[in-house]
Amino acid sequence: MWYFRTVGKRKIIEFIFLCIFMVFFFGPLLNLLLLAFAGEWQYPDILPKVWSLDWWSFVLQDESLVRSMWLSFFIAAIVTLISLIICIPAAYAFARIQFPLRRLFLFSFLLTNAFPKMGLYVAIAVLFYQMNLMNTFTGIILIHIINTLMFMTWIPSAAFENVHKSQEEAARDAGASPMRVFWHITLPMAKPGIIVASVFTFLSSLNEAEGTFLVGVPNYQTMPVIMYSIIADYPSTAGAVFSVILTLPTLILLLAARRFVGADVFANGFKMK
Amino acid sequence: MAIKLAIQNLSKLYPTGEGVQNIDFHVEEGELVTLLGPSGCGKTTVLRSVGGFIDPTGGAIKVSDQDVHHLPPEKRPSAMVFQSYNLWPHMTVFDNLAFSLKLKKVKKIEIQQRVEEVLTLVHLQGMEKKYPSELSGGQQQRIALARALLLEPEVLLLDEPFSALDAKLRHELREELRDIQSKRNLTMLFVTHDQEEALSISDKIVVMNNGHIEQIAPPQDIYNTPASLFVAQFIGRMNFIKGQAVNNTIQIGDITLTMDDLYTGEVTLGVRPEDIHVADKSSVRIEARVDKMMMLGHFAEITLHTLIGSLKMFVDRQQLEQFELNSTISIKLVNFIVFKENGEVLSNRRMNVNEMV
Ligand SMILES: Nc1ncnc2c1ncn2[C@@H]1O[C@H](COP(=O)(O)OP(=O)(O)OP(=O)(O)O)[C@@H](O)[C@H]1O
Ligand SMILES: [Mg+2]
């Protein structure tokens, strides 16, 4: 990938940070993983005494749990898709059009994530009651999108800003219509940023619990929502199994995104302008 | 020669009140015309209007007698090379070059062949698979030029294409551009704020200032007979001496010069450093003290202190030994230009030594 070729000796510092990150991130995760496969595990032991797959088969055979997994992934996919459709044009507009309220707009996106989530959700829930959106699929999608709007606009917007006007103009000059320029030049150049934003959107939707709980119960129980009851009703091993299943896509997607776009894009994505 | 590009009474007014007015010049087939002027004078505005990236407020732009005003950039018969960020970083050199050909649905084999050909022309054979980030600044600009050439434009537009490069490379690319121009009989409109660059590559220079044209002439004429005080100041080096004209004489301190024209009022005398010579014994002369001597390569600059002010003088490297710091010498002005108070040229003449009274 062309992005890799531009990365210099920053790699070393990056590597150090990665190591620290690994300890903090993979430490608990490793513990979780062990717990998920543990049959019997008492405190001072480093490894479980007895290994077991019992809880895996329990989780994977419980129909409502499996359904919740599919529901979660389905919702996350739909949310990502809709966010893309809404936010990519908005992100482009933010990057290109110099309207005076631009900063205010970006700031307001930030603001939706600054308030305590529950307060915001309750306010939204009141609104949803009036609009008959409670306990509906649409309601859940909406509440997820409210969450994802910010990075889905902000990160691609920064990516679009890195596409210079003269690069687009050169393509016009070469005979491409504005639509073609966007499709062949602007979009591919901003692609790493868009992918990062999409991954974040997908994951945040996958892990969203509070809003889904408020709007979706009792009919729509996604993985994170069901997680609460599992932790309450079953031994911690069941929770661990479920957590692993919930964490796995996060891990896979993040690693894939990292492989695909290189680390400097992550940094660029958060450049505040 | 046929006129390729005609710009007629073009104007562009930005909402801020800045812009260009009364821009009127043409470029003949196979000619390289330079738009030269200080930063912010409107060069880019004119060039981008031709390319179709700016909608002019008034006037007409004709390429081969066709009004292009209504055409979007992708339909105009011009091609543009920008100062920087020309190339698309996610595409290889080959894909950058092939982009326009693919849009035109040119056959694969022909694309291959034409890309190869143009890469040879810009001395970058075999670079097809590289990405722009793997190229040096000079190579990137060469590729940008190659890409513009593949469009087979009737007019090639270049907006300070070399200004981000170091001096040596700039020289090199200038020469290459001239070579390519003569090989392909290209018609070019070239923007620069670098007077040396303009003087060295242009067939004709359009000097701009503050949104309007000051002078249109070949480099030699721009240098020898600037049409205004602005052009004289902007191009080359020049000494300026304030004086008082009365009829056909100019009084500067206690020196009196004669001129052909009749004028009374404040004037400014412009003298190029190379037009100040050491006076021989018989001629009328100005006393001067050597204040400073500076080697500038193949010539030297000498700063003189005279009764009419401080003057710069250029001498050959070999002659430098004849001068001594703080010694007194006699000089004469071989050539000078007289400007009126409003910057217009009053008289432009080569002096005869005996005329200095
Ligand atoms: N989009 C714009 N909106 C408002 N004013 C502009 C715009 N573009 C240029 N100007 C103004 O118009 C004038 C001419 O600008 P232009 O870019 O043509 O100058 P230039 O000669 O190319 O300068 P430079 O050598 O710095 O590139 C400047 O004063 C500039 O501030
Ligand atoms: Mg410019």
XYZ file of C-alpha atoms and ligand atoms in Angstrom:
662
model
C 0.000 0.000 0.000
C 1.195 3.451 -0.808
C 0.653 4.663 2.705
C 3.222 2.263 4.057
C 5.943 3.608 1.874
C 5.685 7.067 3.391
C 6.106 5.871 6.983
C 9.622 6.550 8.238
C 11.484 5.977 11.462
C 8.400 6.833 13.443
C 7.936 3.081 13.333
C 10.259 2.645 16.293
C 8.356 4.930 18.638
C 5.205 3.390 17.347
C 6.518 -0.024 18.249
C 7.229 1.003 21.841
C 3.741 2.345 22.199
C 2.418 -0.843 20.705
C 4.173 -2.889 23.371
C 2.674 -0.826 26.198
C -0.654 -1.082 24.487
C -0.294 -4.845 24.224
C 0.239 -5.265 27.961
C -2.762 -3.126 28.848
C -4.974 -4.490 26.166
C -4.018 -8.116 25.922
C -3.415 -8.695 29.624
C -7.070 -8.594 30.632
C -8.000 -10.193 27.355
C -5.736 -13.149 28.042
C -7.280 -13.542 31.454
C -10.693 -13.481 29.838
C -9.663 -16.061 27.301
C -8.368 -18.422 29.993
C -11.509 -17.952 31.981
C -13.661 -18.792 28.988
C -11.997 -22.182 28.664
C -11.736 -22.891 32.375
C -13.543 -25.744 34.072
C -12.098 -25.163 37.503
C -9.850 -22.252 38.419
C -8.968 -21.089 41.911
C -7.314 -17.869 42.883
C -3.591 -18.411 43.423
C -3.245 -20.689 40.376
C -1.881 -19.083 37.251
C -3.657 -21.529 34.955
C -7.012 -23.254 35.399
C -6.898 -26.687 36.996
C -9.422 -28.193 34.602
C -10.095 -27.057 31.026
C -13.595 -27.197 29.652
C -15.723 -26.204 26.696
C -19.006 -26.616 28.563
C -19.955 -22.995 28.579
C -19.085 -22.585 24.935
C -21.544 -25.268 23.959
C -24.083 -23.744 26.335
C -23.769 -20.297 24.806
C -23.627 -21.487 21.236
C -26.627 -23.761 21.722
C -28.854 -21.282 23.476
C -31.104 -20.058 20.718
C -31.793 -16.631 22.179
C -28.083 -15.991 22.658
C -27.265 -16.993 19.097
C -30.113 -14.859 17.829
C -28.747 -11.901 19.766
C -25.384 -12.360 18.094
C -26.880 -12.298 14.641
C -29.025 -9.319 15.560
C -25.979 -7.427 16.809
C -23.999 -7.998 13.649
C -26.965 -7.221 11.458
C -27.642 -3.942 13.257
C -23.970 -2.995 13.163
C -23.829 -3.616 9.413
C -26.972 -1.585 8.727
C -25.788 1.258 10.986
C -22.422 1.354 9.239
C -24.024 1.405 5.835
C -26.504 4.157 6.668
C -23.854 6.220 8.449
C -21.657 5.950 5.370
C -24.429 7.137 3.100
C -25.302 10.062 5.357
C -21.861 11.070 6.518
C -19.594 10.765 3.488
C -21.263 13.617 1.605
C -21.408 15.637 4.813
C -17.740 14.944 5.500
C -16.851 16.062 1.989
C -18.853 19.235 2.393
C -17.118 19.970 5.690
C -13.745 19.458 4.064
C -14.377 21.500 0.942
C -16.948 24.149 1.593
C -15.763 26.932 3.803
C -18.992 27.920 5.407
C -18.659 29.992 8.550
C -20.472 27.602 10.868
C -18.168 24.741 9.988
C -16.312 24.649 13.262
C -19.537 25.006 15.204
C -20.946 21.994 13.386
C -17.946 19.864 14.125
C -18.050 21.047 17.704
C -21.695 20.094 18.053
C -20.837 16.590 16.904
C -18.308 16.458 19.658
C -20.885 17.748 22.101
C -23.275 14.834 21.565
C -20.486 12.625 22.874
C -19.611 14.901 25.758
C -22.881 14.631 27.657
C -23.599 11.683 29.909
C -25.037 9.182 27.485
C -27.930 8.075 29.653
C -29.329 11.599 29.963
C -29.257 12.016 26.216
C -30.881 8.634 25.672
C -33.700 9.348 28.080
C -34.410 12.602 26.264
C -34.403 10.733 22.987
C -36.572 7.983 24.441
C -39.220 10.548 25.352
C -39.175 11.697 21.762
C -39.294 8.122 20.489
C -42.379 7.418 22.623
C -44.241 10.206 20.897
C -43.115 8.963 17.491
C -43.876 5.325 18.249
C -40.275 4.354 17.740
C -39.871 2.566 21.052
C -39.206 -1.134 20.747
C -38.645 -0.874 16.990
C -35.749 -1.761 14.761
C -35.746 1.758 13.300
C -35.474 3.181 16.800
C -32.378 1.140 17.549
C -30.744 2.038 14.260
C -31.462 5.712 14.919
C -30.021 5.703 18.393
C -26.898 3.952 17.143
C -26.451 6.438 14.329
C -26.654 9.344 16.751
C -23.611 7.813 18.365
C -21.643 7.212 15.199
C -22.321 10.486 13.386
C -19.387 12.164 15.006
C -16.463 10.027 13.913
C -18.180 9.052 10.696
C -18.150 12.718 9.737
C -15.029 13.888 11.451
C -12.531 11.245 10.410
C -13.487 11.113 6.710
C -13.614 14.900 6.714
C -9.983 15.037 7.808
C -9.195 12.457 5.142
C -10.928 14.547 2.487
C -9.014 17.605 3.600
C -5.815 15.769 2.820
C -6.909 15.526 -0.807
C -5.650 18.760 -2.309
C -7.817 20.861 -4.532
C -5.204 20.797 -7.260
C -5.281 16.996 -7.260
C -8.980 17.125 -8.010
C -8.498 19.886 -10.536
C -5.765 17.943 -12.287
C -8.284 15.135 -12.775
C -10.883 17.555 -14.136
C -8.210 18.859 -16.452
C -7.448 15.310 -17.596
C -11.027 14.985 -18.775
C -12.959 13.585 -15.821
C -16.372 14.912 -14.861
C -16.876 15.999 -11.221
C -18.550 12.670 -10.390
C -15.684 10.724 -11.946
C -13.153 12.832 -10.069
C -14.880 12.021 -6.800
C -15.072 8.341 -7.604
C -11.577 7.827 -9.039
C -9.511 10.389 -7.154
C -11.085 11.843 -4.034
C -12.751 8.749 -2.633
C -9.805 6.369 -3.113
C -7.445 8.923 -1.600
C -9.698 9.298 1.444
C -10.360 5.575 1.621
C -8.047 4.770 4.536
C -9.798 7.366 6.684
C -13.206 6.156 5.623
C -12.315 2.565 6.445
C -11.087 3.544 9.878
C -14.302 5.451 10.507
C -16.395 2.523 9.277
C -14.603 0.100 11.568
C -15.182 2.412 14.514
C -18.811 2.776 13.574
C -19.309 -0.956 13.229
C -17.653 -1.664 16.552
C -19.375 1.088 18.468
C -22.711 -0.177 17.177
C -21.760 -3.726 18.082
C -20.890 -2.699 21.621
C -23.700 -0.234 22.179
C -25.760 -1.357 25.188
C -27.408 1.541 26.997
C -29.349 3.049 24.125
C -30.335 -0.332 22.744
C -31.506 -1.409 26.154
C -33.624 1.684 26.576
C -35.202 1.674 23.131
C -35.137 -2.013 22.233
C -36.406 -3.999 25.204
C -37.978 -6.433 25.272
C -38.009 -7.428 21.620
C -34.534 -6.449 20.520
C -31.826 -7.914 22.679
C -28.377 -7.460 21.221
C -25.256 -9.101 22.581
C -24.204 -6.306 24.938
C -27.745 -6.048 26.310
C -27.959 -9.769 26.982
C -24.535 -9.605 28.505
C -25.977 -7.922 31.593
C -28.375 -10.711 32.291
C -25.755 -13.361 31.641
C -23.390 -11.783 34.115
C -26.200 -11.572 36.620
C -27.644 -15.073 36.100
C -24.715 -17.364 35.209
C -21.200 -18.025 36.510
C -18.432 -15.761 35.328
C -17.219 -18.356 32.834
C -20.371 -17.877 30.768
C -19.775 -14.149 30.817
C -16.197 -14.755 29.721
C -17.290 -16.906 26.801
C -19.736 -14.273 25.729
C -17.160 -11.507 26.116
C -14.711 -13.366 23.929
C -17.348 -13.675 21.236
C -18.099 -9.970 21.595
C -14.427 -8.950 21.569
C -13.349 -11.143 18.697
C -14.818 -9.041 15.878
C -13.339 -5.917 17.460
C -9.924 -7.462 17.427
C -10.186 -8.841 13.931
C -11.531 -5.623 12.453
C -8.980 -3.408 14.156
C -6.103 -5.597 13.080
C -7.446 -5.751 9.547
C -7.863 -1.990 9.455
C -4.372 -1.484 10.804
C -2.908 -3.800 8.228
C -4.838 -2.091 5.548
C -4.292 1.565 6.221
C -1.157 1.988 8.299
C -0.901 3.819 11.566
C -0.411 7.367 10.320
C -3.951 7.407 9.038
C -5.212 6.788 12.527
C -3.258 9.821 13.573
C -4.495 11.883 10.635
C -8.026 10.907 11.386
C -7.890 12.708 14.676
C -6.157 15.811 13.504
C -8.292 18.674 14.764
C -8.522 21.475 12.244
C 1.908 32.560 -37.083
C -1.559 31.687 -36.041
C -2.861 32.965 -32.728
C -3.499 29.994 -30.445
C -4.712 31.696 -27.322
C -6.351 35.081 -27.236
C -7.324 36.729 -23.987
C -9.525 39.697 -24.647
C -10.276 42.327 -22.053
C -10.520 39.706 -19.347
C -11.562 40.721 -15.871
C -12.220 38.857 -12.668
C -13.456 40.561 -9.553
C -13.411 38.611 -6.315
C -15.969 39.448 -3.634
C -13.082 40.898 -1.632
C -12.611 43.577 -4.288
C -9.343 42.122 -5.529
C -8.859 40.602 -8.944
C -7.693 41.478 -12.450
C -8.928 43.907 -15.095
C -8.246 44.750 -18.739
C -6.164 41.669 -19.356
C -5.542 41.586 -23.067
C -2.828 39.570 -24.792
C -2.354 36.608 -27.061
C -0.078 33.624 -27.470
C 0.950 32.504 -30.915
C 1.383 28.925 -31.990
C 4.632 27.443 -30.672
C 5.251 30.413 -28.443
C 6.109 30.447 -24.750
C 4.543 33.445 -23.074
C 5.216 34.178 -19.421
C 2.973 35.931 -16.957
C 5.374 37.649 -14.604
C 4.613 39.714 -11.553
C 4.871 39.912 -7.786
C 2.820 37.710 -5.496
C -0.868 38.564 -5.549
C -0.800 40.476 -8.846
C -3.288 38.092 -10.453
C -1.193 35.698 -12.541
C -2.875 32.575 -11.244
C -6.267 34.193 -11.677
C -5.601 34.704 -15.396
C -4.168 31.214 -15.877
C -6.988 29.471 -14.039
C -9.523 31.422 -16.060
C -7.979 29.946 -19.191
C -8.027 26.457 -17.676
C -11.672 26.807 -16.716
C -11.204 26.746 -12.950
C -12.289 30.351 -12.488
C -15.341 31.960 -13.964
C -14.256 35.389 -15.222
C -16.407 38.452 -14.595
C -15.950 39.735 -18.128
C -14.029 39.429 -21.359
C -13.349 36.520 -23.670
C -10.901 33.634 -23.846
C -10.378 32.060 -27.248
C -8.367 28.976 -28.039
C -7.798 28.565 -31.778
C -10.510 31.162 -32.356
C -13.037 29.145 -30.357
C -14.603 30.835 -27.359
C -14.051 28.425 -24.471
C -15.972 30.407 -21.895
C -18.891 27.975 -21.640
C -16.718 24.851 -21.404
C -15.938 23.081 -18.102
C -12.238 22.276 -17.468
C -12.595 18.687 -18.670
C -13.782 19.871 -22.071
C -11.229 22.628 -22.622
C -8.385 22.130 -25.096
C -5.880 23.239 -22.486
C -3.857 21.269 -19.934
C -2.507 22.532 -16.659
C 0.548 21.809 -14.545
C 0.180 23.008 -10.975
C 2.813 24.243 -8.574
C 2.455 21.170 -6.363
C 0.142 18.291 -5.516
C -0.261 17.416 -9.154
C -0.116 13.665 -8.869
C -2.537 11.182 -7.376
C -0.670 9.359 -4.611
C -2.810 6.219 -4.715
C -1.893 5.543 -8.332
C 1.390 4.452 -9.859
C 3.154 6.669 -12.357
C 1.661 4.568 -15.117
C -1.877 4.953 -13.800
C -1.364 8.673 -13.302
C -0.337 9.010 -16.911
C -2.887 6.582 -18.302
C -5.828 8.186 -16.486
C -6.856 10.542 -19.274
C -6.246 7.947 -21.970
C -8.405 5.400 -20.164
C -11.186 7.981 -19.927
C -10.898 8.414 -23.665
C -11.099 4.631 -24.076
C -7.793 4.433 -25.884
C -6.688 0.837 -26.536
C -4.456 -0.797 -23.929
C -1.530 -1.326 -26.249
C -1.638 2.232 -27.428
C -1.817 3.527 -23.846
C 1.263 1.486 -22.994
C 3.105 2.803 -25.966
C 2.186 6.438 -25.453
C 3.030 6.370 -21.737
C 6.409 4.903 -22.557
C 6.994 7.506 -25.207
C 6.150 10.448 -22.984
C 8.248 9.038 -20.131
C 11.198 8.952 -22.494
C 10.508 12.539 -23.421
C 10.760 13.641 -19.789
C 13.759 11.347 -19.143
C 11.976 9.024 -16.741
C 11.936 5.751 -18.648
C 11.041 2.690 -16.611
C 9.360 4.575 -13.765
C 5.897 3.203 -14.566
C 5.529 1.128 -11.429
C 6.676 3.735 -8.918
C 4.318 5.642 -6.691
C 4.516 9.441 -6.568
C 5.808 9.328 -2.991
C 8.831 7.418 -4.280
C 9.779 10.219 -6.666
C 11.782 13.360 -5.991
C 10.125 16.755 -6.344
C 11.698 17.277 -9.747
C 10.608 13.869 -10.970
C 7.075 14.494 -9.772
C 6.903 17.725 -11.747
C 8.244 15.919 -14.796
C 5.497 13.342 -14.482
C 2.939 16.121 -14.103
C 4.286 17.671 -17.279
C 4.161 14.308 -19.035
C 0.570 13.826 -17.963
C -0.357 17.234 -19.332
C 1.430 16.440 -22.597
C -0.594 13.244 -23.020
C -3.691 15.411 -23.208
C -2.227 16.878 -26.393
C -3.363 20.343 -25.365
C -3.597 23.234 -27.749
C -2.298 25.396 -24.937
C -0.199 24.154 -22.044
C -0.725 26.117 -18.842
C 1.949 26.053 -16.149
C 1.483 27.737 -12.768
C 4.914 28.159 -11.167
C 5.698 24.506 -11.885
C 9.292 24.707 -10.683
C 9.074 27.157 -7.819
C 9.112 24.462 -5.145
C 12.390 23.056 -6.473
C 15.953 24.080 -5.685
C 17.774 26.503 -7.985
C 19.878 23.958 -9.838
C 16.967 21.679 -10.593
C 14.904 24.676 -11.622
C 17.514 25.563 -14.225
C 17.610 21.998 -15.487
C 13.872 21.683 -15.834
C 13.599 25.059 -17.525
C 15.965 23.884 -20.225
C 14.154 20.589 -20.581
C 10.864 22.397 -20.906
C 12.335 24.472 -23.713
C 13.621 21.323 -25.418
C 10.265 19.609 -25.183
C 8.578 22.724 -26.437
C 10.622 22.840 -29.582
C 10.286 19.091 -30.145
C 6.523 19.182 -29.856
C 5.919 22.721 -31.071
C 3.989 23.461 -27.884
C 2.098 26.625 -27.173
C 2.585 27.577 -23.551
C 1.404 30.078 -21.015
C 3.793 30.032 -18.087
C 3.303 31.743 -14.752
C 6.202 32.767 -12.551
C 7.174 35.432 -10.073
C 10.841 34.774 -10.786
C 12.114 37.404 -13.219
C 15.240 35.443 -14.037
C 13.130 32.450 -15.003
C 10.888 34.611 -17.138
C 13.802 36.316 -18.885
C 15.496 33.017 -19.623
C 12.678 30.951 -21.099
C 10.115 33.308 -22.605
C 9.477 34.375 -26.140
C 7.327 37.108 -24.723
C 6.737 38.361 -21.202
C 3.526 39.834 -19.879
C 4.461 41.847 -16.798
C 1.575 42.180 -14.376
C 1.138 44.399 -11.353
C -1.783 44.747 -9.030
C -4.324 43.133 -11.358
C -3.348 44.844 -14.601
C -0.753 44.486 -17.347
C 2.246 46.818 -17.204
C 4.065 45.704 -20.338
C 4.046 43.025 -23.024
C 7.343 42.524 -24.823
C 10.156 40.067 -25.539
C 12.632 39.585 -22.653
C 15.301 41.809 -24.227
C 12.911 44.702 -24.619
C 11.486 44.278 -21.150
C 15.009 44.540 -19.820
C 16.301 47.304 -22.064
C 13.242 49.474 -22.361
C 10.923 48.927 -19.419
C 7.616 50.650 -19.999
C 7.184 51.888 -16.456
C 8.981 52.491 -13.194
C 7.338 49.329 -11.859
C 8.767 47.135 -14.618
C 12.180 48.742 -14.195
C 12.111 48.044 -10.470
C 10.810 44.516 -10.848
C 13.086 43.284 -13.600
C 16.819 43.250 -13.227
C 18.706 45.632 -10.968
C 18.483 49.369 -11.342
C 19.746 52.476 -9.573
C 17.153 55.168 -9.045
C 18.177 58.783 -8.715
C 15.757 61.622 -7.965
C 16.135 64.730 -10.078
C 14.456 67.872 -11.350
C 13.632 68.330 -15.038
C 13.431 71.752 -16.607
C 12.670 71.701 -20.320
C 15.345 69.460 -21.843
C 17.690 69.329 -18.906
C 17.727 67.281 -15.750
C 19.318 68.644 -12.632
C 20.651 66.142 -10.126
C 22.577 67.872 -7.393
C 25.101 69.961 -9.278
C 25.140 67.654 -12.284
C 23.151 68.561 -15.369
C 22.073 66.061 -17.995
C 20.351 66.750 -21.274
C 17.519 64.798 -22.823
C 15.570 64.906 -26.071
C 12.158 65.406 -24.535
C 10.752 68.528 -22.997
C 9.420 68.168 -19.503
C 9.318 70.127 -16.322
C 8.832 68.529 -12.923
C 10.196 65.892 -10.584
C 11.746 62.906 -12.355
C 13.450 59.665 -11.431
C 16.493 58.546 -13.321
C 16.925 54.796 -13.755
C 20.398 53.449 -14.435
C 21.297 49.751 -14.699
C 24.437 48.793 -12.727
C 26.084 47.588 -15.941
C 25.417 50.974 -17.547
C 27.728 52.712 -15.115
C 31.227 52.703 -16.551
C 34.572 54.056 -15.440
C 35.003 57.377 -17.235
C 38.108 58.071 -19.282
C 39.978 61.300 -18.736
C 38.408 63.372 -21.471
C 34.758 62.743 -20.729
C 32.392 64.467 -18.384
C 32.194 62.437 -15.240
C 30.913 61.948 -11.741
C 33.254 61.610 -8.809
C 32.657 58.484 -6.750
C 34.163 56.748 -3.740
C 34.370 52.940 -3.679
C 32.449 51.919 -0.556
C 32.005 48.174 -0.954
C 33.058 45.407 -3.332
C 31.248 42.104 -3.603
C 32.014 39.116 -5.813
C 28.879 37.642 -7.359
C 30.390 34.874 -9.463
C 31.357 35.928 -12.942
C 30.901 39.580 -12.098
C 31.286 41.856 -9.094
C 29.049 44.456 -7.554
C 30.649 47.703 -6.429
C 28.818 50.128 -4.177
C 29.749 53.726 -4.912
C 29.242 56.815 -2.829
C 28.570 59.864 -5.000
C 27.150 63.330 -4.614
C 23.931 62.121 -6.269
C 23.524 59.221 -3.879
C 24.646 55.646 -3.465
C 25.008 53.727 -6.754
C 25.581 50.075 -7.568
C 27.884 49.220 -10.422
C 28.676 45.865 -12.051
C 32.158 45.096 -13.339
C 33.744 41.976 -14.792
C 35.542 39.648 -12.465
C 38.896 40.435 -14.085
C 38.464 44.172 -13.702
C 37.890 43.972 -9.975
C 41.625 44.308 -9.272
C 41.601 47.821 -10.677
C 39.377 48.971 -7.839
C 40.511 49.772 -4.364
C 38.339 50.226 -1.325
C 37.840 53.906 -0.345
C 39.645 55.149 -3.436
C 38.064 57.820 -5.599
C 37.152 57.091 -9.207
C 35.276 58.817 -12.005
C 32.221 57.250 -13.535
C 29.830 57.989 -16.375
C 26.258 56.919 -17.034
C 26.147 55.188 -20.414
C 22.436 54.672 -20.514
C 19.524 55.875 -18.438
C 15.784 56.026 -18.421
C 13.806 59.004 -17.211
C 10.550 58.323 -15.379
C 7.888 60.889 -14.637
C 6.459 61.221 -11.146
C 3.580 58.865 -11.978
C 5.988 56.125 -13.041
C 5.568 56.554 -16.806
C 8.612 56.621 -19.019
C 9.591 60.029 -20.291
C 12.705 59.269 -22.188
C 14.763 56.230 -22.802
C 18.082 56.772 -24.362
C 21.689 55.875 -24.743
C 23.872 58.781 -23.686
C 26.692 60.219 -25.553
C 29.445 61.029 -23.097
C 29.810 64.549 -24.364
C 26.214 65.299 -23.647
C 26.826 65.260 -19.945
C 27.352 68.853 -19.100
N -10.723 32.837 -4.325
C -10.357 34.098 -4.042
N -11.172 34.912 -3.337
C -10.814 36.171 -3.069
N -9.678 36.738 -3.464
C -8.821 35.988 -4.179
C -9.112 34.634 -4.505
N -8.093 34.132 -5.213
C -7.196 35.136 -5.317
N -7.637 36.250 -4.705
C -6.933 37.546 -4.647
O -6.748 38.011 -5.959
C -5.444 38.523 -6.116
C -4.719 37.784 -7.219
O -4.496 36.456 -6.803
P -3.662 35.417 -7.658
O -3.695 34.131 -6.956
O -4.139 35.444 -9.060
O -2.206 36.042 -7.565
P -0.831 35.474 -8.114
O -0.270 36.524 -8.990
O -0.992 34.138 -8.704
O 0.033 35.406 -6.792
P 1.122 34.313 -6.345
O 2.402 34.667 -7.042
O 1.218 34.543 -4.872
O 0.594 32.965 -6.702
C -4.768 38.418 -4.757
O -4.821 39.664 -4.138
C -5.572 37.390 -4.024
O -5.607 37.710 -2.654
Mg -0.251 32.165 -8.196
